PDB file of C-alpha atoms in Angstrom:
ATOM      1  CA  MET K  13      49.954  -4.819  28.128  1.00  0.00           C
ATOM      2  CA  LEU K  14      51.137  -7.218  25.451  1.00  0.00           C
ATOM      3  CA  ILE K  15      49.576  -9.819  23.714  1.00  0.00           C
ATOM      4  CA  GLU K  16      51.129 -10.972  20.502  1.00  0.00           C
ATOM      5  CA  GLY K  17      52.689  -8.873  19.815  1.00  0.00           C
ATOM      6  CA  LEU K  18      48.985  -6.715  19.578  1.00  0.00           C
ATOM      7  CA  SER K  19      48.815  -3.514  22.874  1.00  0.00           C
ATOM      8  CA  MET K  20      46.086  -3.699  24.420  1.00  0.00           C
ATOM      9  CA  VAL K  21      43.564  -0.844  22.667  1.00  0.00           C
ATOM     10  CA  GLN K  22      44.265  -2.388  19.094  1.00  0.00           C
ATOM     11  CA  ALA K  23      43.024  -6.253  20.682  1.00  0.00           C
ATOM     12  CA  GLN K  24      40.276  -4.402  21.902  1.00  0.00           C
ATOM     13  CA  SER K  25      39.272  -2.727  18.099  1.00  0.00           C
ATOM     14  CA  GLN K  26      40.350  -5.788  16.838  1.00  0.00           C
ATOM     15  CA  SER K  27      37.087  -7.561  18.994  1.00  0.00           C
ATOM     16  CA  THR K  28      34.011  -4.866  18.485  1.00  0.00           C
ATOM     17  CA  PRO K  29      32.817  -3.846  15.276  1.00  0.00           C
ATOM     18  CA  THR K  30      32.705  -0.152  14.514  1.00  0.00           C
ATOM     19  CA  ILE K  31      30.248   2.057  13.444  1.00  0.00           C
ATOM     20  CA  ILE K  32      29.835   5.028  11.726  1.00  0.00           C
ATOM     21  CA  THR K  33      27.768   7.703  12.483  1.00  0.00           C
ATOM     22  CA  ARG K  34      27.064  10.964  11.638  1.00  0.00           C
ATOM     23  CA  GLY K  35      28.399  13.129  14.293  1.00  0.00           C
ATOM     24  CA  VAL K  36      26.762  16.136  17.334  1.00  0.00           C
ATOM     25  CA  VAL K  37      28.366  18.116  19.165  1.00  0.00           C
ATOM     26  CA  VAL K  38      26.530  20.205  22.139  1.00  0.00           C
ATOM     27  CA  ASP K  39      28.220  22.004  24.303  1.00  0.00           C
ATOM     28  CA  GLY K  40      31.823  20.703  23.359  1.00  0.00           C
ATOM     29  CA  ASP K  41      31.177  17.383  23.876  1.00  0.00           C
ATOM     30  CA  THR K  42      30.980  15.430  20.046  1.00  0.00           C
ATOM     31  CA  LEU K  43      27.468  13.015  20.609  1.00  0.00           C
ATOM     32  CA  PRO K  44      26.583  10.455  17.895  1.00  0.00           C
ATOM     33  CA  HIS K  45      23.899  11.342  15.725  1.00  0.00           C
ATOM     34  CA  VAL K  46      21.439   7.385  14.532  1.00  0.00           C
ATOM     35  CA  ASN K  47      18.067   8.500  12.951  1.00  0.00           C
ATOM     36  CA  ILE K  48      15.843   5.926  14.410  1.00  0.00           C
ATOM     37  CA  PRO K  49      12.747   4.658  11.717  1.00  0.00           C
ATOM     38  CA  GLU K  50       9.056   5.769  13.282  1.00  0.00           C
ATOM     39  CA  ILE K  51       7.356   2.847  15.471  1.00  0.00           C
ATOM     40  CA  LYS K  52       3.561   3.783  15.264  1.00  0.00           C
ATOM     41  CA  CYS K  53       1.566   2.650  19.050  1.00  0.00           C
ATOM     42  CA  TRP K  54      -1.625   1.955  18.846  1.00  0.00           C
ATOM     43  CA  ALA K  55      -3.751   0.789  22.284  1.00  0.00           C
ATOM     44  CA  ARG K  56      -4.687  -3.138  22.293  1.00  0.00           C
ATOM     45  CA  LEU K  57      -8.100  -3.386  21.093  1.00  0.00           C
ATOM     46  CA  ARG K  58     -10.590  -4.264  23.423  1.00  0.00           C
ATOM     47  CA  PHE K  59     -14.204  -4.930  21.799  1.00  0.00           C
ATOM     48  CA  LYS K  60     -17.715  -4.344  23.615  1.00  0.00           C
ATOM     49  CA  THR K  61     -19.628  -7.312  21.622  1.00  0.00           C
ATOM     50  CA  ARG K  62     -18.823 -10.425  19.578  1.00  0.00           C
ATOM     51  CA  ARG K  63     -19.750  -9.111  16.049  1.00  0.00           C
ATOM     52  CA  ALA K  64     -17.446  -5.830  16.206  1.00  0.00           C
ATOM     53  CA  GLN K  65     -14.911  -8.158  16.856  1.00  0.00           C
ATOM     54  CA  GLU K  66     -15.249 -10.534  14.149  1.00  0.00           C
ATOM     55  CA  ARG K  67     -16.443  -7.598  11.840  1.00  0.00           C
ATOM     56  CA  TYR K  68     -12.827  -6.145  12.607  1.00  0.00           C
ATOM     57  CA  THR K  69     -11.378  -9.528  12.036  1.00  0.00           C
ATOM     58  CA  ARG K  70     -13.356  -9.742   8.884  1.00  0.00           C
ATOM     59  CA  LEU K  71     -11.822  -6.324   7.748  1.00  0.00           C
ATOM     60  CA  VAL K  72      -8.671  -7.166   8.675  1.00  0.00           C
ATOM     61  CA  ARG K  73      -8.811 -10.750   5.864  1.00  0.00           C
ATOM     62  CA  ASN K  74     -10.085  -7.949   3.487  1.00  0.00           C
ATOM     63  CA  VAL K  75      -7.257  -5.627   3.744  1.00  0.00           C
ATOM     64  CA  ARG K  76      -4.463  -8.502   3.933  1.00  0.00           C
ATOM     65  CA  LYS K  77      -6.531  -9.576   0.304  1.00  0.00           C
ATOM     66  CA  THR K  78      -7.108  -6.220  -0.636  1.00  0.00           C
ATOM     67  CA  LEU K  79      -3.441  -4.434  -0.371  1.00  0.00           C
ATOM     68  CA  PRO K  80      -1.369  -6.269  -2.165  1.00  0.00           C
ATOM     69  CA  TYR K  81      -3.103  -5.558  -5.801  1.00  0.00           C
ATOM     70  CA  ALA K  82      -3.348  -2.074  -4.677  1.00  0.00           C
ATOM     71  CA  ARG K  83       0.722  -2.096  -4.369  1.00  0.00           C
ATOM     72  CA  ILE K  84       0.343  -4.282  -7.392  1.00  0.00           C
ATOM     73  CA  ALA K  85      -1.661  -1.563  -8.951  1.00  0.00           C
ATOM     74  CA  ALA K  86       1.059   1.413  -7.292  1.00  0.00           C
ATOM     75  CA  GLN K  87       3.398  -0.193  -9.254  1.00  0.00           C
ATOM     76  CA  ARG K  88       2.755  -1.181 -12.843  1.00  0.00           C
ATOM     77  CA  LEU K  89       0.889   2.448 -12.951  1.00  0.00           C
ATOM     78  CA  ALA K  90       4.163   3.767 -12.080  1.00  0.00           C
ATOM     79  CA  LEU K  91       5.556   1.250 -14.705  1.00  0.00           C
ATOM     80  CA  ILE K  92       3.096   2.354 -17.618  1.00  0.00           C
ATOM     81  CA  GLN K  93       3.552   5.575 -16.683  1.00  0.00           C
ATOM     82  CA  ASP K  94       7.017   6.112 -17.718  1.00  0.00           C
ATOM     83  CA  SER K  95       6.250   3.577 -20.277  1.00  0.00           C
ATOM     84  CA  LEU K  96       3.888   6.904 -21.641  1.00  0.00           C
ATOM     85  CA  ASP K  97       6.651   8.854 -20.927  1.00  0.00           C
ATOM     86  CA  HIS K  98       8.449   8.223 -23.610  1.00  0.00           C
ATOM     87  CA  ILE K  99       6.557   7.247 -26.601  1.00  0.00           C
ATOM     88  CA  LYS K 100       6.361  10.241 -29.273  1.00  0.00           C
ATOM     89  CA  THR K 101       3.259   9.864 -31.089  1.00  0.00           C
ATOM     90  CA  GLU K 102      -0.452   9.416 -29.265  1.00  0.00           C
ATOM     91  CA  LYS K 103      -0.698   6.675 -31.993  1.00  0.00           C
ATOM     92  CA  ALA K 104       1.328   4.802 -30.141  1.00  0.00           C
ATOM     93  CA  LYS K 105       0.804   5.509 -26.902  1.00  0.00           C
ATOM     94  CA  GLU K 106      -2.923   4.379 -27.304  1.00  0.00           C
ATOM     95  CA  ALA K 107      -1.432   0.722 -28.764  1.00  0.00           C
ATOM     96  CA  TYR K 108       0.555   0.636 -25.799  1.00  0.00           C
ATOM     97  CA  LEU K 109      -2.111   1.298 -23.769  1.00  0.00           C
ATOM     98  CA  LYS K 110      -4.749  -1.561 -25.372  1.00  0.00           C
ATOM     99  CA  THR K 111      -1.352  -3.172 -25.106  1.00  0.00           C
ATOM    100  CA  ALA K 112      -1.369  -2.894 -21.175  1.00  0.00           C
ATOM    101  CA  GLU K 113      -4.719  -3.131 -21.186  1.00  0.00           C
ATOM    102  CA  LYS K 114      -4.859  -7.075 -22.592  1.00  0.00           C
ATOM    103  CA  GLN K 115      -1.973  -7.805 -20.641  1.00  0.00           C
ATOM    104  CA  LEU K 116      -3.368  -6.171 -17.230  1.00  0.00           C
ATOM    105  CA  PHE K 117      -7.119  -7.690 -17.466  1.00  0.00           C
ATOM    106  CA  ASN K 118      -5.333 -10.952 -18.358  1.00  0.00           C
ATOM    107  CA  GLU K 119      -3.367 -10.910 -15.125  1.00  0.00           C
ATOM    108  CA  PHE K 120      -6.136 -10.496 -12.612  1.00  0.00           C
ATOM    109  CA  GLU K 121      -9.466 -10.478 -14.429  1.00  0.00           C
ATOM    110  CA  LYS K 122     -10.167 -14.451 -12.198  1.00  0.00           C
ATOM    111  CA  PRO K 123      -9.121 -13.092  -9.333  1.00  0.00           C
ATOM    112  CA  LEU K 124     -10.280  -9.111  -8.764  1.00  0.00           C
ATOM    113  CA  LYS K 125     -14.208 -11.417 -10.789  1.00  0.00           C
ATOM    114  CA  HIS K 126     -14.217 -13.296  -6.579  1.00  0.00           C
ATOM    115  CA  LEU K 127     -13.608 -10.492  -4.946  1.00  0.00           C
ATOM    116  CA  SER K 128     -16.749  -9.376  -2.614  1.00  0.00           C
ATOM    117  CA  VAL K 129     -18.312  -6.051  -2.410  1.00  0.00           C
ATOM    118  CA  SER K 130     -16.827  -5.830   0.748  1.00  0.00           C
ATOM    119  CA  GLN K 131     -13.317  -6.383  -1.272  1.00  0.00           C
ATOM    120  CA  GLY K 132     -13.666  -4.240  -3.975  1.00  0.00           C
ATOM    121  CA  ARG K 133     -14.942  -0.899  -1.623  1.00  0.00           C
ATOM    122  CA  ILE K 134     -11.406  -1.626   0.314  1.00  0.00           C
ATOM    123  CA  LEU K 135      -9.241  -2.493  -3.063  1.00  0.00           C
ATOM    124  CA  ILE K 136     -10.783   1.117  -4.396  1.00  0.00           C
ATOM    125  CA  LYS K 137     -10.023   2.696  -1.539  1.00  0.00           C
ATOM    126  CA  LEU K 138      -5.882   0.988  -1.127  1.00  0.00           C
ATOM    127  CA  ILE K 139      -5.844   2.418  -4.644  1.00  0.00           C
ATOM    128  CA  ASP K 140      -6.234   5.985  -3.349  1.00  0.00           C
ATOM    129  CA  ARG K 141      -4.002   5.290  -0.949  1.00  0.00           C
ATOM    130  CA  GLU K 142      -0.930   3.968  -2.786  1.00  0.00           C
ATOM    131  CA  THR K 143      -1.969   6.236  -6.047  1.00  0.00           C
ATOM    132  CA  GLY K 144      -2.492   9.145  -4.483  1.00  0.00           C
ATOM    133  CA  ASN K 145      -5.260   9.291  -7.326  1.00  0.00           C
ATOM    134  CA  THR K 146      -8.197   8.035  -7.273  1.00  0.00           C
ATOM    135  CA  SER K 147      -9.671   5.382  -9.149  1.00  0.00           C
ATOM    136  CA  TYR K 148     -12.396   7.644 -11.219  1.00  0.00           C
ATOM    137  CA  GLU K 149      -9.268  10.197 -11.457  1.00  0.00           C
ATOM    138  CA  LEU K 150      -7.092   6.670 -13.745  1.00  0.00           C
ATOM    139  CA  ILE K 151      -9.637   5.516 -15.754  1.00  0.00           C
ATOM    140  CA  LYS K 152     -10.520   9.435 -16.913  1.00  0.00           C
ATOM    141  CA  ALA K 153      -6.323   9.900 -16.799  1.00  0.00           C
ATOM    142  CA  LEU K 154      -5.758   6.193 -19.110  1.00  0.00           C
ATOM    143  CA  ARG K 155      -9.237   6.146 -20.495  1.00  0.00           C
ATOM    144  CA  GLY K 156     -11.161   8.369 -21.016  1.00  0.00           C
ATOM    145  CA  ARG K 157     -14.046  10.578 -19.780  1.00  0.00           C
ATOM    146  CA  PHE K 158     -16.528   7.941 -21.642  1.00  0.00           C
ATOM    147  CA  SER K 159     -14.824   5.034 -19.543  1.00  0.00           C
ATOM    148  CA  ALA K 160     -14.644   6.827 -16.824  1.00  0.00           C
ATOM    149  CA  PHE K 161     -18.252   7.875 -16.701  1.00  0.00           C
ATOM    150  CA  LEU K 162     -19.338   3.604 -17.841  1.00  0.00           C
ATOM    151  CA  TRP K 163     -16.746   2.485 -15.181  1.00  0.00           C
ATOM    152  CA  GLN K 164     -18.409   4.375 -12.129  1.00  0.00           C
ATOM    153  CA  GLY K 165     -22.319   3.440 -13.573  1.00  0.00           C
ATOM    154  CA  VAL K 166     -21.046  -0.049 -13.065  1.00  0.00           C
ATOM    155  CA  ALA K 167     -20.210   1.400  -8.986  1.00  0.00           C
ATOM    156  CA  ARG K 168     -22.561   3.098  -8.626  1.00  0.00           C
ATOM    157  CA  LEU K 169     -25.225  -0.543  -9.193  1.00  0.00           C
ATOM    158  CA  PHE K 170     -23.026  -2.018  -6.908  1.00  0.00           C
ATOM    159  CA  GLY K 171     -23.522   0.593  -4.372  1.00  0.00           C
ATOM    160  CA  SER K 172     -19.713   1.805  -4.707  1.00  0.00           C
ATOM    161  CA  SER K 173     -17.861   4.692  -6.094  1.00  0.00           C
ATOM    162  CA  LEU K 174     -14.515   5.029  -8.288  1.00  0.00           C
ATOM    163  CA  LYS K 175     -14.404   8.178  -6.827  1.00  0.00           C
ATOM    164  CA  SER K 176     -13.531   6.496  -3.497  1.00  0.00           C
ATOM    165  CA  GLU K 177     -11.349   8.758  -1.756  1.00  0.00           C
ATOM    166  CA  TYR K 178      -8.488   7.216   0.930  1.00  0.00           C
ATOM    167  CA  ASP K 179      -8.917   9.018   4.729  1.00  0.00           C
ATOM    168  CA  ALA K 180      -6.686   8.127   6.335  1.00  0.00           C
ATOM    169  CA  GLU K 181      -7.621  10.719   9.395  1.00  0.00           C
ATOM    170  CA  ARG K 182     -11.038   9.550   9.846  1.00  0.00           C
ATOM    171  CA  ASP K 183     -12.802   7.149   7.792  1.00  0.00           C
ATOM    172  CA  ASP K 184      -9.787   4.951   7.475  1.00  0.00           C
ATOM    173  CA  LYS K 185      -8.286   5.022  10.906  1.00  0.00           C
ATOM    174  CA  ALA K 186      -9.061   1.657  11.705  1.00  0.00           C
ATOM    175  CA  ILE K 187      -7.888   0.136   7.981  1.00  0.00           C
ATOM    176  CA  GLU K 188      -4.662   2.527   8.569  1.00  0.00           C
ATOM    177  CA  GLN K 189      -3.712   1.105  11.294  1.00  0.00           C
ATOM    178  CA  ILE K 190      -4.935  -2.727   9.835  1.00  0.00           C
ATOM    179  CA  ILE K 191      -2.128  -2.051   7.470  1.00  0.00           C
ATOM    180  CA  HIS K 192       1.059  -0.719   9.146  1.00  0.00           C
ATOM    181  CA  SER K 193       0.540  -4.162  11.237  1.00  0.00           C
ATOM    182  CA  ILE K 194       0.450  -6.183   8.444  1.00  0.00           C
ATOM    183  CA  ASP K 195       3.818  -3.905   7.296  1.00  0.00           C
ATOM    184  CA  ALA K 196       5.139  -5.341  10.533  1.00  0.00           C
ATOM    185  CA  GLY K 197       4.505  -8.923  10.068  1.00  0.00           C
ATOM    186  CA  ALA K 198       0.897  -9.087  12.075  1.00  0.00           C
ATOM    187  CA  TYR K 199      -2.083  -9.976  11.311  1.00  0.00           C
ATOM    188  CA  ASP K 200      -0.302 -13.240   9.411  1.00  0.00           C
ATOM    189  CA  ASP K 201      -2.084 -16.260  11.829  1.00  0.00           C
ATOM    190  CA  ILE K 202      -5.458 -15.039   9.867  1.00  0.00           C
ATOM    191  CA  PRO K 203      -6.129 -16.994   7.000  1.00  0.00           C
ATOM    192  CA  LEU K 204      -7.628 -15.403   4.113  1.00  0.00           C
TER     193      LEU K 204
END
């Protein structure tokens, strides 16, 4: 049967979109092979008490508030490290680090001053998660041992440690689940 000069096969191929995929041969038959991204699922949260639910809601709010700062820190650190790799002399590297530090302080000093102590602890852990290095290691690499020691002392005054590591499997499992949920678009209804 012809439709305006086209055969039925041609008409069908024009009306349906073509998707090109890799194929896998199984028992002489070619099957399409498509990679599907991993989806993480967790059981619905059930809280024993109202206080436990409020604590979890507070944790969600704190993670939502600090996660963008940790991700920005990871991006900026990568840019700074890339720039340092291209600078030849130690004097020029020191000048660049001073300029970068001033810019970071000007940009983030006010918002970070308004973080609570618990938000600061979460931020320290999230920086480790996003960069792969503890805050102490980052300060030590960029500013030196003495500066890292001083900032560790300040953190200790507030009951924190810059050497805190992120443990997605045990201690920070709830934070990891919250991050995946945030990335999936959940928790947008909880105010910051």
